[in-house]
XYZ file of N, CA and C in Angstrom:
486
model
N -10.856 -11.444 16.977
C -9.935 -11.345 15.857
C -8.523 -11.167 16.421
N -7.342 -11.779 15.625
C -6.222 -12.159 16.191
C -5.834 -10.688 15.023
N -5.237 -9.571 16.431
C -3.943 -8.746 15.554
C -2.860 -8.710 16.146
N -1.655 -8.035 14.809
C -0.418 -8.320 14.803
C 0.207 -7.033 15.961
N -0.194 -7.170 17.088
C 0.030 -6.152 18.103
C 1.929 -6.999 18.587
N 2.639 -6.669 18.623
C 3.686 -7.411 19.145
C 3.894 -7.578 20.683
N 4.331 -8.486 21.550
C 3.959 -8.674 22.585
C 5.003 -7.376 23.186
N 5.859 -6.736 23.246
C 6.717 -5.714 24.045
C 5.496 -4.617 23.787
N 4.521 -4.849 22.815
C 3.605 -3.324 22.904
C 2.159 -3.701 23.498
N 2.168 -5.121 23.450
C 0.639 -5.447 24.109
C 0.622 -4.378 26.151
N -0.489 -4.326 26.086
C -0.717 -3.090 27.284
C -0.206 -1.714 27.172
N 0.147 -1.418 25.976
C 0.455 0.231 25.669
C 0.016 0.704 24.769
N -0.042 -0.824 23.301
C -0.826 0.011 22.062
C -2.190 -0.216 22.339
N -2.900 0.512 21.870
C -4.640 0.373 22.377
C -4.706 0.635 20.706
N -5.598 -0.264 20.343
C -5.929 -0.353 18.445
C -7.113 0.552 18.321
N -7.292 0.763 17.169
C -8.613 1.771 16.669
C -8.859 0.650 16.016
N -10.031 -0.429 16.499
C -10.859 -1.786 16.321
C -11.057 -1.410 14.615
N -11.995 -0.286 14.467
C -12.378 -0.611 13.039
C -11.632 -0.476 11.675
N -10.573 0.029 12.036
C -9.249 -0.369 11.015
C -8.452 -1.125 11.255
N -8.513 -2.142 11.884
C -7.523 -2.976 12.030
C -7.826 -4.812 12.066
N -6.850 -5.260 11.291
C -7.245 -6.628 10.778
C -6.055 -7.573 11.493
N -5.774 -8.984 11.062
C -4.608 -9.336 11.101
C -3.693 -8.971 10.356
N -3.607 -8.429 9.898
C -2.748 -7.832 8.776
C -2.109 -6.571 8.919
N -3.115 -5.758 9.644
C -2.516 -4.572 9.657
C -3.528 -3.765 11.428
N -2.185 -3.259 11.978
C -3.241 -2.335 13.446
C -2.646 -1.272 13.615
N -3.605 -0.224 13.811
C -3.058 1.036 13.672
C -3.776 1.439 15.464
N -3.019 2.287 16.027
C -3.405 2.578 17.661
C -2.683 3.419 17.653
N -3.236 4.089 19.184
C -2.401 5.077 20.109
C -1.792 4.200 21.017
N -0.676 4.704 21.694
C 0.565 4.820 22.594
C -0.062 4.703 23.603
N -0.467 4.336 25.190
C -0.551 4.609 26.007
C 0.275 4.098 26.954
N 0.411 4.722 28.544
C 1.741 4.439 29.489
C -0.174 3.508 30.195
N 1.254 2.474 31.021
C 0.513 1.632 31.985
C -0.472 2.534 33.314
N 0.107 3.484 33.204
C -0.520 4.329 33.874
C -1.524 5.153 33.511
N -1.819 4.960 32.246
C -2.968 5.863 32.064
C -2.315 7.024 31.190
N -1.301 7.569 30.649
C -1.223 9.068 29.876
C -1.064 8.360 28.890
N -1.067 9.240 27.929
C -0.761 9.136 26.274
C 0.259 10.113 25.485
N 1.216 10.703 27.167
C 1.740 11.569 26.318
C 3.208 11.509 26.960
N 4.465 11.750 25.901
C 5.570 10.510 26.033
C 6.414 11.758 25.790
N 8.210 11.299 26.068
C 8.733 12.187 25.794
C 10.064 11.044 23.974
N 10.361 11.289 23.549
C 10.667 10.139 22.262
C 12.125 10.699 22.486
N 12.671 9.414 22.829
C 14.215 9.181 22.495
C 14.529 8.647 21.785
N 15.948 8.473 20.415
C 16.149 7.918 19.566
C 17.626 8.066 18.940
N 18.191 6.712 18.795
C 19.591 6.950 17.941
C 19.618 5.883 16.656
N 20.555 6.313 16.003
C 21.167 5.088 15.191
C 19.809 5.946 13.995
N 19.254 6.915 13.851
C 18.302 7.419 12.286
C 16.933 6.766 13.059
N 16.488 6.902 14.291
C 15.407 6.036 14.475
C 15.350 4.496 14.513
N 15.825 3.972 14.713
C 16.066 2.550 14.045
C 15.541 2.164 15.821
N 16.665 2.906 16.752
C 15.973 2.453 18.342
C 15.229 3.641 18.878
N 14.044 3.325 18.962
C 12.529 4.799 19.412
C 12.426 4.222 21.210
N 12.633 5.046 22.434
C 11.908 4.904 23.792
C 11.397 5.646 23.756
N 10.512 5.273 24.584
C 9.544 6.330 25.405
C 9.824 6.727 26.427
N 9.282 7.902 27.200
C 9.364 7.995 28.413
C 7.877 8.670 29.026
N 7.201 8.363 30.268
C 5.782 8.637 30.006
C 5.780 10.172 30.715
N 4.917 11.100 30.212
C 5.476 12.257 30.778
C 4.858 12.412 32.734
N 3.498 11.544 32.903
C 3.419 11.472 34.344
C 3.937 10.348 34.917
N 4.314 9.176 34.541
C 4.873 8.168 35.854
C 6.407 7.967 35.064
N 7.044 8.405 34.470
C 8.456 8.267 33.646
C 8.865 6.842 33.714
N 7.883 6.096 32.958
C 7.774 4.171 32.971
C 8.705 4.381 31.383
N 9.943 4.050 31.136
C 10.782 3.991 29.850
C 10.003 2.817 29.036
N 9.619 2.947 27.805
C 9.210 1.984 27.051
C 10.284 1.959 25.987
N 10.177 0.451 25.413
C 11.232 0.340 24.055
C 9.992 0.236 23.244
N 10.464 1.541 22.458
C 8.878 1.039 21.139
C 9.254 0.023 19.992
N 10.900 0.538 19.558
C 11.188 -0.243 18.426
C 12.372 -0.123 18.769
N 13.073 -1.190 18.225
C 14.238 -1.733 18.315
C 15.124 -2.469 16.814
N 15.216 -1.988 16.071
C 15.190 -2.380 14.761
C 16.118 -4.039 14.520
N 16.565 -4.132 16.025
C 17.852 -5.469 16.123
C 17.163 -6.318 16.574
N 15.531 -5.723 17.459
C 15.117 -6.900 18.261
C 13.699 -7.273 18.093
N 12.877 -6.202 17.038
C 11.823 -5.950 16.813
C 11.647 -6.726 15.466
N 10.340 -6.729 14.896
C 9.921 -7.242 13.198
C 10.500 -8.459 13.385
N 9.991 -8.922 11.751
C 10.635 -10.496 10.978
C 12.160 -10.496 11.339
N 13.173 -9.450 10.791
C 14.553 -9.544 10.619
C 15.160 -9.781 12.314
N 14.932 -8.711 13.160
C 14.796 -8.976 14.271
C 14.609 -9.995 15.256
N 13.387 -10.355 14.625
C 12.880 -11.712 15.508
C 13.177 -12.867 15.126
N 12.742 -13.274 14.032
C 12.500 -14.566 13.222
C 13.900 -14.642 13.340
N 14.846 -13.752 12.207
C 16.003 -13.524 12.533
C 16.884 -13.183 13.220
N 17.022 -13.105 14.510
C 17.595 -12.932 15.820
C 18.699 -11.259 15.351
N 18.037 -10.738 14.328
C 18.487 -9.594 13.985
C 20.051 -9.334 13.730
N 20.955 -10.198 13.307
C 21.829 -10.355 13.292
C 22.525 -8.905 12.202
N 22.086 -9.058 10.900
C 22.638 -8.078 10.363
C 22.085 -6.635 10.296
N 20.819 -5.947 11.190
C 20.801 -5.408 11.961
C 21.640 -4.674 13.042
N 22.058 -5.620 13.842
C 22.658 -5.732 15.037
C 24.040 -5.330 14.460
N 25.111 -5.573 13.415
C 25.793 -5.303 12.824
C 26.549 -3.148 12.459
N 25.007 -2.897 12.004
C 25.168 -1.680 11.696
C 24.862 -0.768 12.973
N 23.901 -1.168 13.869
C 23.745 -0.587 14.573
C 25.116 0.333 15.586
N 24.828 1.428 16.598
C 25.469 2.077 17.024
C 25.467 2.410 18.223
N 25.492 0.915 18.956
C 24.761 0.762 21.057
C 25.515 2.061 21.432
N 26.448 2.733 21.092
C 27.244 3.304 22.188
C 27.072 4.818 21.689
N 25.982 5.570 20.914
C 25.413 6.381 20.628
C 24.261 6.680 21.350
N 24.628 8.368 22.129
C 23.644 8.600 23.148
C 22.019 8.171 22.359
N 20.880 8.568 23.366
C 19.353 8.925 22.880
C 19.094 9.922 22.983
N 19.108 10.837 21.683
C 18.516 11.998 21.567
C 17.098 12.377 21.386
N 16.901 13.029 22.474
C 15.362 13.487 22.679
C 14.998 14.607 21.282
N 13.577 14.210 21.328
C 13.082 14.455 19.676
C 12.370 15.654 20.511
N 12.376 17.035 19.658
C 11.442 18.174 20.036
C 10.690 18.339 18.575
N 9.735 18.934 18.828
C 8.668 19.215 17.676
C 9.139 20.737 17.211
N 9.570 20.349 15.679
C 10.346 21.303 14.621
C 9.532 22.541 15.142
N 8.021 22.838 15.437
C 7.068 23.941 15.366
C 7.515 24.852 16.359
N 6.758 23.975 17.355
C 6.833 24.491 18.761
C 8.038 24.455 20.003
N 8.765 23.207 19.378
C 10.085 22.808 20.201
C 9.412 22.436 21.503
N 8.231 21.670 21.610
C 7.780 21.121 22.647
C 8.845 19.636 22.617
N 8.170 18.982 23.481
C 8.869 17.863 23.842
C 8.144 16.381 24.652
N 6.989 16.876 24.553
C 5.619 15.978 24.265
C 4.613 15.231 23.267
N 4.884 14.338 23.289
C 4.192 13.717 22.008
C 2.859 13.111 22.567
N 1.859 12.565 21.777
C 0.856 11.767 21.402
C 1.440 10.753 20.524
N 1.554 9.484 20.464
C 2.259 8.402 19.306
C 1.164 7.609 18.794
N 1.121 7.358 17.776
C -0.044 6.628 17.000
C 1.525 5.602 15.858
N 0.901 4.412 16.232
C 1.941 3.190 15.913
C 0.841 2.455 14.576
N 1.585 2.132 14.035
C 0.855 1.182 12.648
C 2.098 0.003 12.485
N 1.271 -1.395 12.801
C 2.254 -2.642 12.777
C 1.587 -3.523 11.158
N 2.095 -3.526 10.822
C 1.731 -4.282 9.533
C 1.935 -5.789 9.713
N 1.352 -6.942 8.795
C 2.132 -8.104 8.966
C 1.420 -8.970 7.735
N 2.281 -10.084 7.749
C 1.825 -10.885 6.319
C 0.660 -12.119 6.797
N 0.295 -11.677 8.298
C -0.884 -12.820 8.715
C -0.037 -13.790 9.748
N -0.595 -14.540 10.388
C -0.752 -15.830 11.185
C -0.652 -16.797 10.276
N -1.132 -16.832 9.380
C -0.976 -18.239 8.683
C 0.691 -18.799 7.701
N 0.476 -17.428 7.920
C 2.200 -16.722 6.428
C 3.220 -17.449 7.800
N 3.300 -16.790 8.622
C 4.128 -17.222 10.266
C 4.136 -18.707 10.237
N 3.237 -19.107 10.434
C 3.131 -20.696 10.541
C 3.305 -21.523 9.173
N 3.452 -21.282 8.223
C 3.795 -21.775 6.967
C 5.541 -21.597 6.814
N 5.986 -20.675 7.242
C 7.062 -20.347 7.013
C 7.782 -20.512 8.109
N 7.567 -20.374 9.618
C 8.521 -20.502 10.367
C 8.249 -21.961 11.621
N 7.161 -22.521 11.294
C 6.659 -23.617 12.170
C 7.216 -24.844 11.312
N 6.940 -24.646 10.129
C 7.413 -25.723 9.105
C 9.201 -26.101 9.131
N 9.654 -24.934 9.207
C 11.008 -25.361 8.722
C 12.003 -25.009 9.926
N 11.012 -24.149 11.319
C 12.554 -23.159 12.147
C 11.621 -24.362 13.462
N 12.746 -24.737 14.714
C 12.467 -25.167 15.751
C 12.399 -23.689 17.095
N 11.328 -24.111 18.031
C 12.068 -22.857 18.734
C 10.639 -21.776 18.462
N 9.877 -21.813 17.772
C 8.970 -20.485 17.149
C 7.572 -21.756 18.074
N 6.345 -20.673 18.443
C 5.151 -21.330 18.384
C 4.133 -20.270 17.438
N 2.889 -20.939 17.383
C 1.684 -20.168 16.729
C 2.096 -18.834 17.373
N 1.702 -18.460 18.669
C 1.595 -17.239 19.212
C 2.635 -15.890 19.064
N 4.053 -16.561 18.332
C 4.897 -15.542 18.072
C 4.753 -15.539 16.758
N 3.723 -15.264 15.746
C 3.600 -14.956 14.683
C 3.488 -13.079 15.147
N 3.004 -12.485 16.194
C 3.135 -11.155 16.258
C 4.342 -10.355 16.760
N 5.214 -11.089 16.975
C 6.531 -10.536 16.851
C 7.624 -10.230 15.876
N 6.889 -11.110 14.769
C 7.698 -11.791 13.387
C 7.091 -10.151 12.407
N 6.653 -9.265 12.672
C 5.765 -8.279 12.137
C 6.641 -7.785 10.541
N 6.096 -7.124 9.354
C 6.468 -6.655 8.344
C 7.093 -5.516 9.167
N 6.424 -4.175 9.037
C 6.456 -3.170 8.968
C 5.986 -2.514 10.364
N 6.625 -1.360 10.639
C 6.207 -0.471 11.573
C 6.382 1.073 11.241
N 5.287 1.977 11.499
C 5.320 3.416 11.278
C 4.988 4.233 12.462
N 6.083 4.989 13.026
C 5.593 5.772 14.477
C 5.160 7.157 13.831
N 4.585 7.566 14.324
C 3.790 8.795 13.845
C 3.714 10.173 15.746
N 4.299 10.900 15.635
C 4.088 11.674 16.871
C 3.622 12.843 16.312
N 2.497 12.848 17.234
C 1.661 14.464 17.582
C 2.036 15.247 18.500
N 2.211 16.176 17.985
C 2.969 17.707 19.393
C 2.063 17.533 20.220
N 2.005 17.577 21.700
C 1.088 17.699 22.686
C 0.800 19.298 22.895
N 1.783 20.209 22.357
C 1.268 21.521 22.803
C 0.457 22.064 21.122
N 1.270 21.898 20.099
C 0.453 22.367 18.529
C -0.358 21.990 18.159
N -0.066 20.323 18.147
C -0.478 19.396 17.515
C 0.131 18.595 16.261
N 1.239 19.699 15.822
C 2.180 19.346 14.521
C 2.049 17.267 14.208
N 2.003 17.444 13.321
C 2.285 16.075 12.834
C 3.017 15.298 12.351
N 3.885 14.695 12.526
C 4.423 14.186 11.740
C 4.399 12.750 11.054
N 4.173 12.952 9.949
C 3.526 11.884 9.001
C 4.540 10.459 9.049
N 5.590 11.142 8.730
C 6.808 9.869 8.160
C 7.969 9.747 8.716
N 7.730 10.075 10.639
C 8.734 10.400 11.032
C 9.747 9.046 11.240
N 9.047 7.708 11.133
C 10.057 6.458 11.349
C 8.941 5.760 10.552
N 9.541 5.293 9.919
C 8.755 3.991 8.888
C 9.844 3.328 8.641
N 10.137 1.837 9.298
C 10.582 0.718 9.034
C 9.800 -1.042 8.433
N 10.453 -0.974 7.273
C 9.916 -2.324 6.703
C 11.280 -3.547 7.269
N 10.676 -4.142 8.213
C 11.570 -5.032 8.721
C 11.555 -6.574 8.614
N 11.299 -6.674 7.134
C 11.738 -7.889 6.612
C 12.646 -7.792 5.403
């Protein structure tokens, strides 16, 4: 089964198989190295999320709101790219509870399908193939777990990026 994993997260998101369709994949975070537990940088309201891994410090871009999703991609993120704020440090995220600074990340990529991609952007845009229908994604929701509480946070970045 073909899911909407985007290729900058293929080898980090690992899916939970039995909820996840083309349509929608929900996973944990993992570093190429093996941990699952990250330190979350972020400016601009979340819009740009890194990682950093807390044993081999491999920087990941999780989301990128200029370069990531439909608007992003399909759309070379132009009015995006507009509001954004490159020259605004990354502020490291601590957990409201504990004021740790370790997360667990559980990612949810939504999308309107493979077929929606190829109806819409094979037909009419030059430049796109089948295989970047998972870059073209709806929606993304990062979700971080305290590594020392466990605190949760439910709704800490939810972007619909079309």
């Amino acid at each position: 089964m073909d899911l909407p994993v985007p290729s900058h997260l293929k080898g980090f998101l690992v899916p939970e198989e039995e909820d996840s369709s083309e349509y929608e994949v929900t996973g944990n975070i993992y570093c190429t190295c093996g941990s699952m537990y990250f330190e979350i940088l972020e400016n601009n309201n979340k819009q740009v999320v890194k990682l950093i891994c807390r044993k081999c410090k491999k920087e990941i871009l999780l989301f990128d709101i200029a370069k990531h999703g439909w608007n992003g991609f399909a759309c070379d993120g132009i009015i995006e790219e507009k509001y954004l704020d490159r020259k605004l440090p990354l502020q490291k995220y601590h957990c409201p509870v504990c004021k740790e600074f370790y997360f667990k990340i559980i990612v949810t990529i939504t999308s309107q399908g493979k077929q929606d991609f190829i109806e819409e952007c094979l037909s009419y845009e030059e430049g796109f193939s089948a295989s970047d229908w998972v870059d073209a994604f709806e929606s993304i929701s990062i979700i971080p777990i305290c590594a020392k509480c466990g605190f949760t946070e439910e709704s800490w970045a939810v972007f619909e990026t079309m």
